[in-house]
PDB file of N, CA and C in Angstrom:
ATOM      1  N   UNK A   1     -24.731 -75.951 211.960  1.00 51.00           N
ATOM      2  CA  UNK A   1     -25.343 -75.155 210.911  1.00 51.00           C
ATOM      3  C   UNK A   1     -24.585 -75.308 209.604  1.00 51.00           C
ATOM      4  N   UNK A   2     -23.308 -75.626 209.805  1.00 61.00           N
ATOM      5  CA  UNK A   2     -22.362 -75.384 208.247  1.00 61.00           C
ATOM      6  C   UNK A   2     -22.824 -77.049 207.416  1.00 61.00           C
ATOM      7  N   UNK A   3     -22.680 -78.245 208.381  1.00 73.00           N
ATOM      8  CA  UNK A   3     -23.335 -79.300 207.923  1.00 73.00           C
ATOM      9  C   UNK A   3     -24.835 -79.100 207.311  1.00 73.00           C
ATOM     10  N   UNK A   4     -25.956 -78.126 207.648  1.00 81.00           N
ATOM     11  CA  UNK A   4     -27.194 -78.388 206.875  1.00 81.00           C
ATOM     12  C   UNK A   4     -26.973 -77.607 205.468  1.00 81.00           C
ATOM     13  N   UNK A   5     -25.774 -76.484 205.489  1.00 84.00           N
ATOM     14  CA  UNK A   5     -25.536 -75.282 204.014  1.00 84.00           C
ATOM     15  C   UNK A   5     -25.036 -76.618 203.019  1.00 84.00           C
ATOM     16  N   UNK A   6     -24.242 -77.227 203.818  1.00 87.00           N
ATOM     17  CA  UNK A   6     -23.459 -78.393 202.787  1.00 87.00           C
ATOM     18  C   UNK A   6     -24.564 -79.385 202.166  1.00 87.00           C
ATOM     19  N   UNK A   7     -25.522 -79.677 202.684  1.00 89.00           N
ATOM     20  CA  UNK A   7     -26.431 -80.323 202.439  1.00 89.00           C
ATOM     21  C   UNK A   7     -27.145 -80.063 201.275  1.00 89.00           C
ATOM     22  N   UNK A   8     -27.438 -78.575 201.794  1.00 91.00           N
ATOM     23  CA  UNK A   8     -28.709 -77.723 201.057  1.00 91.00           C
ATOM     24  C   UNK A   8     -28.048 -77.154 199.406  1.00 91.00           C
ATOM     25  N   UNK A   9     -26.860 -77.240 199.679  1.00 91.00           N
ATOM     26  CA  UNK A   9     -26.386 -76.742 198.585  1.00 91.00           C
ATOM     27  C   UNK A   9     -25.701 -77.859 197.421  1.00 91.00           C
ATOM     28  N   UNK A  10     -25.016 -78.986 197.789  1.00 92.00           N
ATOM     29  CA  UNK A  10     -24.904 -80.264 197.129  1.00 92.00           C
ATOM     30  C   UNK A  10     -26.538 -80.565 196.875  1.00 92.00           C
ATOM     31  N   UNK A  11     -27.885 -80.978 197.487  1.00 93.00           N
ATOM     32  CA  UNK A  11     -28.862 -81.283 196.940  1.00 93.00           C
ATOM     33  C   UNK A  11     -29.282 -79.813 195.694  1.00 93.00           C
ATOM     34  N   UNK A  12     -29.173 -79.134 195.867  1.00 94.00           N
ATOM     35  CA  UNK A  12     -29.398 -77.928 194.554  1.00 94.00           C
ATOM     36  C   UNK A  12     -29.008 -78.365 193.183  1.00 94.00           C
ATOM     37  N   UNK A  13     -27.019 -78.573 193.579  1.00 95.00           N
ATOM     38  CA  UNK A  13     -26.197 -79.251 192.590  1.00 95.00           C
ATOM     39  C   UNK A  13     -26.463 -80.448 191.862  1.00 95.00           C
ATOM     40  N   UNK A  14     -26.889 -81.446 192.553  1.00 96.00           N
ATOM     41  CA  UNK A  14     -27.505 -82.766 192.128  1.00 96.00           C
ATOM     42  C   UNK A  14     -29.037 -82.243 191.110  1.00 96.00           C
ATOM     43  N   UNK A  15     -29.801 -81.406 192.052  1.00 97.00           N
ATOM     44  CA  UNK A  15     -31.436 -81.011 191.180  1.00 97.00           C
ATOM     45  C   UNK A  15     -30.731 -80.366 190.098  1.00 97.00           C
ATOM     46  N   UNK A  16     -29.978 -79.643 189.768  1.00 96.00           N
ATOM     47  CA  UNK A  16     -29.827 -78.591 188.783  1.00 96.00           C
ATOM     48  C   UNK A  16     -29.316 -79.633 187.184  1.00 96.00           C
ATOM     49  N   UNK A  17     -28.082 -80.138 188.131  1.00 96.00           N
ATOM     50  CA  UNK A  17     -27.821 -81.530 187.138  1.00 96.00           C
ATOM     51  C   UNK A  17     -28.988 -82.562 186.768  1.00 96.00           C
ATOM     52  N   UNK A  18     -29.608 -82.939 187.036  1.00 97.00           N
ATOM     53  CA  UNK A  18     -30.543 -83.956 186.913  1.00 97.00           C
ATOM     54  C   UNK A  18     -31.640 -83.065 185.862  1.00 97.00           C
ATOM     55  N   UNK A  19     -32.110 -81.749 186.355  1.00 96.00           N
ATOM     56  CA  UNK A  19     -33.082 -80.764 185.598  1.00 96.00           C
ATOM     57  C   UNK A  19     -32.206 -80.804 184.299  1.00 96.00           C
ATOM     58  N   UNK A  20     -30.886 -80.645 183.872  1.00 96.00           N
ATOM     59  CA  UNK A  20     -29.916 -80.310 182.639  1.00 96.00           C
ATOM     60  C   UNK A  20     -30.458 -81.255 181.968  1.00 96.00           C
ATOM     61  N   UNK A  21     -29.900 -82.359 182.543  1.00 96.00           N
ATOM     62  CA  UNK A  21     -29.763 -84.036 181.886  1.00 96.00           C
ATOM     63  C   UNK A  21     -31.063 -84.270 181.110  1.00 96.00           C
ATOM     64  N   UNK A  22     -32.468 -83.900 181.994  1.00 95.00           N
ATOM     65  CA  UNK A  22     -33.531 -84.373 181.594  1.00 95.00           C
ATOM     66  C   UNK A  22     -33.689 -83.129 180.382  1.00 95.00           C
ATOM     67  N   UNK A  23     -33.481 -81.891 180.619  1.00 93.00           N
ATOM     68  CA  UNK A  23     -33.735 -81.014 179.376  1.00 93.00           C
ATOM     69  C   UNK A  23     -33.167 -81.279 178.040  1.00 93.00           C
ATOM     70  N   UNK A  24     -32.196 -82.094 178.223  1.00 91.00           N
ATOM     71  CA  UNK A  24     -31.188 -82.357 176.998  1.00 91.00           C
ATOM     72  C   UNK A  24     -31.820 -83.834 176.488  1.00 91.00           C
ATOM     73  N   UNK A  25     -32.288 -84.403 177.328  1.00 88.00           N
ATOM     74  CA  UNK A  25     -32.833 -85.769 177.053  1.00 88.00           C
ATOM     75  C   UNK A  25     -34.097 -85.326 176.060  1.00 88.00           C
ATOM     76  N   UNK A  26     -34.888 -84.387 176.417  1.00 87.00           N
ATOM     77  CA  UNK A  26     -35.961 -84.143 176.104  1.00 87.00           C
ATOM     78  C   UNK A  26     -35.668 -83.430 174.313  1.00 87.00           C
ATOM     79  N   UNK A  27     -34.837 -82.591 174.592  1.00 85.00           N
ATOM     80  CA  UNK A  27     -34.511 -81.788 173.166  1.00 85.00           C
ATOM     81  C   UNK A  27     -34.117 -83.234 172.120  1.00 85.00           C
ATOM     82  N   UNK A  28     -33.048 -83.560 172.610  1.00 81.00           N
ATOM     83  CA  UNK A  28     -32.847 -84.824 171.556  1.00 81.00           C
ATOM     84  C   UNK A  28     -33.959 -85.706 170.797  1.00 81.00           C
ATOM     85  N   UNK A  29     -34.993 -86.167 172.431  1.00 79.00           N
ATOM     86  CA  UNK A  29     -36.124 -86.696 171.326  1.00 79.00           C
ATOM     87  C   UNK A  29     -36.478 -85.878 170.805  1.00 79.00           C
ATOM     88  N   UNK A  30     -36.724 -84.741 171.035  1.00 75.00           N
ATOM     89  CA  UNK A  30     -37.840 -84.265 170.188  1.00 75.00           C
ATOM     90  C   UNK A  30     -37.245 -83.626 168.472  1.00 75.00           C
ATOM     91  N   UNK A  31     -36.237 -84.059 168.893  1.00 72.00           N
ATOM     92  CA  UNK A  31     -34.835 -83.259 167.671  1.00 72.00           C
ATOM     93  C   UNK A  31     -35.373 -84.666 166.036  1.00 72.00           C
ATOM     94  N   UNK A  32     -35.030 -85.532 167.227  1.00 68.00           N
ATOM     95  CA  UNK A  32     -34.985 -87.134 166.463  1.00 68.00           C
ATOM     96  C   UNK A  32     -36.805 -87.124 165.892  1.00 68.00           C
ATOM     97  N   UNK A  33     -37.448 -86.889 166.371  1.00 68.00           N
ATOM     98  CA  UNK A  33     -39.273 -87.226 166.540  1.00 68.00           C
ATOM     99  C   UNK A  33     -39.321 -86.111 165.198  1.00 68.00           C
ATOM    100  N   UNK A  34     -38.694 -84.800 164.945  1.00 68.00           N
ATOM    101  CA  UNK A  34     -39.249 -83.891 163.704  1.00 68.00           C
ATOM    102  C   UNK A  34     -38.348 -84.346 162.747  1.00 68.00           C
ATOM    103  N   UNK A  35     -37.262 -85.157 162.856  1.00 67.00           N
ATOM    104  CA  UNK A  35     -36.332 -85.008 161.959  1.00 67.00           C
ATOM    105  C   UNK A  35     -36.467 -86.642 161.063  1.00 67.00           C
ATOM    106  N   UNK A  36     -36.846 -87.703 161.720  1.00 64.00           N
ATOM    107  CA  UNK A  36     -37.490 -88.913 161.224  1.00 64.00           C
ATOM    108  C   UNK A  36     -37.791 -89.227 160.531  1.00 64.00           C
ATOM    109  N   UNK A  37     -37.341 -90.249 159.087  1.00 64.00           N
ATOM    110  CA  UNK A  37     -38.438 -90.140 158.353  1.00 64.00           C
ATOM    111  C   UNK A  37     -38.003 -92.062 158.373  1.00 64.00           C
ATOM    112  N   UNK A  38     -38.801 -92.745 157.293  1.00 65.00           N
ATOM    113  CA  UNK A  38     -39.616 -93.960 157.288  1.00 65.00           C
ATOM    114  C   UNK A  38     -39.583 -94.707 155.882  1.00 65.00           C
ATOM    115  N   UNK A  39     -39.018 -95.284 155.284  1.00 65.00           N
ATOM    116  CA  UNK A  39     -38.866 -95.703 154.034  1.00 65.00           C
ATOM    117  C   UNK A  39     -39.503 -97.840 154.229  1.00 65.00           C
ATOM    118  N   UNK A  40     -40.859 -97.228 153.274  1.00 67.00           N
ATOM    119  CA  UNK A  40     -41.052 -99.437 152.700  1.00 67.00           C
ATOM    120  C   UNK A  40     -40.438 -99.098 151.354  1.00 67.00           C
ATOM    121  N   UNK A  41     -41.128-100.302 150.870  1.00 72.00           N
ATOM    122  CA  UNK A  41     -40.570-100.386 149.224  1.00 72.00           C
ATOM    123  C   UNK A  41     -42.079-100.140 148.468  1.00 72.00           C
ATOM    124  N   UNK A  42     -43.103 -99.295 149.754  1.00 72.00           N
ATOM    125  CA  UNK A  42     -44.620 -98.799 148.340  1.00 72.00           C
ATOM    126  C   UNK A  42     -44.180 -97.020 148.609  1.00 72.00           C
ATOM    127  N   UNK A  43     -44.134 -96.541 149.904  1.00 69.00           N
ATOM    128  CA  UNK A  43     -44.447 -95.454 150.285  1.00 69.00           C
ATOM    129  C   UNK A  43     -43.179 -94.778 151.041  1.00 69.00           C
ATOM    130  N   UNK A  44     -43.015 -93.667 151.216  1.00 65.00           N
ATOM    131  CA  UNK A  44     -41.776 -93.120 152.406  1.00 65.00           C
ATOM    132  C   UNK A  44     -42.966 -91.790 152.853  1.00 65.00           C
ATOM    133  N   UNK A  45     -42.643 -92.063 154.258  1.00 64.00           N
ATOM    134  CA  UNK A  45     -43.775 -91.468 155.327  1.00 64.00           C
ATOM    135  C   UNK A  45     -41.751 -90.137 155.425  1.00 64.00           C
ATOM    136  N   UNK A  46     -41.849 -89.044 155.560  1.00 67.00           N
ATOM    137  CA  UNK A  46     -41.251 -88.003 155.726  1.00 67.00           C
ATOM    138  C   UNK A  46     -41.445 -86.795 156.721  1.00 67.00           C
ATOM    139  N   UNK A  47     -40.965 -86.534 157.647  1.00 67.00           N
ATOM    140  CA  UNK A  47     -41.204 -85.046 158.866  1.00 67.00           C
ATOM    141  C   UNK A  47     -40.479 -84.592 159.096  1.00 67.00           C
ATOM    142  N   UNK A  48     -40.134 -83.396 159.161  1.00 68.00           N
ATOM    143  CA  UNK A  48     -39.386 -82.442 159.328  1.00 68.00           C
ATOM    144  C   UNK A  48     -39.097 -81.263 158.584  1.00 68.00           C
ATOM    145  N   UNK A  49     -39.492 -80.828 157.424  1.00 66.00           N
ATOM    146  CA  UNK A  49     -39.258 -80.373 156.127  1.00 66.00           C
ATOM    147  C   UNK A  49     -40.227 -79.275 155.911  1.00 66.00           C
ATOM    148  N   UNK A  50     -40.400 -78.737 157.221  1.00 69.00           N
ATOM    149  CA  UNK A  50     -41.627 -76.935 156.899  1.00 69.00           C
ATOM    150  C   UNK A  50     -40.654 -75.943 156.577  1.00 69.00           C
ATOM    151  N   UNK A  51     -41.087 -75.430 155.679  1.00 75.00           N
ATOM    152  CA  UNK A  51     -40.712 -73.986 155.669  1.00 75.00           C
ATOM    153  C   UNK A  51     -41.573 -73.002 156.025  1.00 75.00           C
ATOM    154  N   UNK A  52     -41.240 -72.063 156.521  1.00 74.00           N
ATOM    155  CA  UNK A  52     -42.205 -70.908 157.130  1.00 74.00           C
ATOM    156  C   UNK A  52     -41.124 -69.815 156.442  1.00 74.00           C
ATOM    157  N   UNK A  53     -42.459 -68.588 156.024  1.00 78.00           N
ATOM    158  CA  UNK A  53     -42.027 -67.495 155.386  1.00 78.00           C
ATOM    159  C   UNK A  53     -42.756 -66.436 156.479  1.00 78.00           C
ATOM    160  N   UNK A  54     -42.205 -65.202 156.733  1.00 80.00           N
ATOM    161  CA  UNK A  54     -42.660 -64.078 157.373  1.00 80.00           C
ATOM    162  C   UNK A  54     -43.427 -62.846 156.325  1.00 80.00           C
ATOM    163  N   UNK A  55     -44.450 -62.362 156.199  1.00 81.00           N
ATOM    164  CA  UNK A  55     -44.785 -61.387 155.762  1.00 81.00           C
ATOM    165  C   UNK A  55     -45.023 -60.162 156.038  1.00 81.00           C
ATOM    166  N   UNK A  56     -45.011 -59.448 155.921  1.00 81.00           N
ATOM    167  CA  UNK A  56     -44.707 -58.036 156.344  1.00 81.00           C
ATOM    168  C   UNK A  56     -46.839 -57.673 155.576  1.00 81.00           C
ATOM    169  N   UNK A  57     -47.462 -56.421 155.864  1.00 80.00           N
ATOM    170  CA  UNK A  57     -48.504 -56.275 155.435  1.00 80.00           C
ATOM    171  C   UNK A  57     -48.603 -56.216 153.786  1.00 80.00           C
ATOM    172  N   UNK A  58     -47.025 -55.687 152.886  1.00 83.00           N
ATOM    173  CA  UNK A  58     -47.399 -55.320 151.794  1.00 83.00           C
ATOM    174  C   UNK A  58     -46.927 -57.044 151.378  1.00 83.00           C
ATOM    175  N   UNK A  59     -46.901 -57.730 151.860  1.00 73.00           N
ATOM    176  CA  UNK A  59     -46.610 -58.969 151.495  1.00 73.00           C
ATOM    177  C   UNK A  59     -45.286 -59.628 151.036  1.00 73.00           C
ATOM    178  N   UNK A  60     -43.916 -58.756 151.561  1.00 70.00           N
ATOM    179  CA  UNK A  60     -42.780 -59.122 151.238  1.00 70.00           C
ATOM    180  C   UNK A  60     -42.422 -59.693 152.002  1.00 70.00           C
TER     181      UNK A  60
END
């Protein structure tokens, strides 16, 4: 029985790591994908650069 806990609990360790790795993989692109921008010598294509404002009802 102590051999299947060792099992069950190293495979957790491995999923949990692998779930990290891929979450961090994922943030980066998507870090790189808004933050991107693109320069020729007619046009520069630019993303990342929203601003968002909050308003309240009286509009401050």
């Amino acid at each position: 029985m102590k051999d299947n806990r060792t099992s069950v609990k190293r495979s957790l360790l491995v999923s949990a790591i692998a779930l990290t790795l891929t979450a961090a993989l994922l943030i980066g692109t998507t870090f790189a994908w808004f933050t991107s921008n693109a320069t020729t010598g007619v046009s520069t294509v630019q993303s990342g650069k929203l601003e968002i404002q909050l308003l309240d009802a009286n509009g401050r």
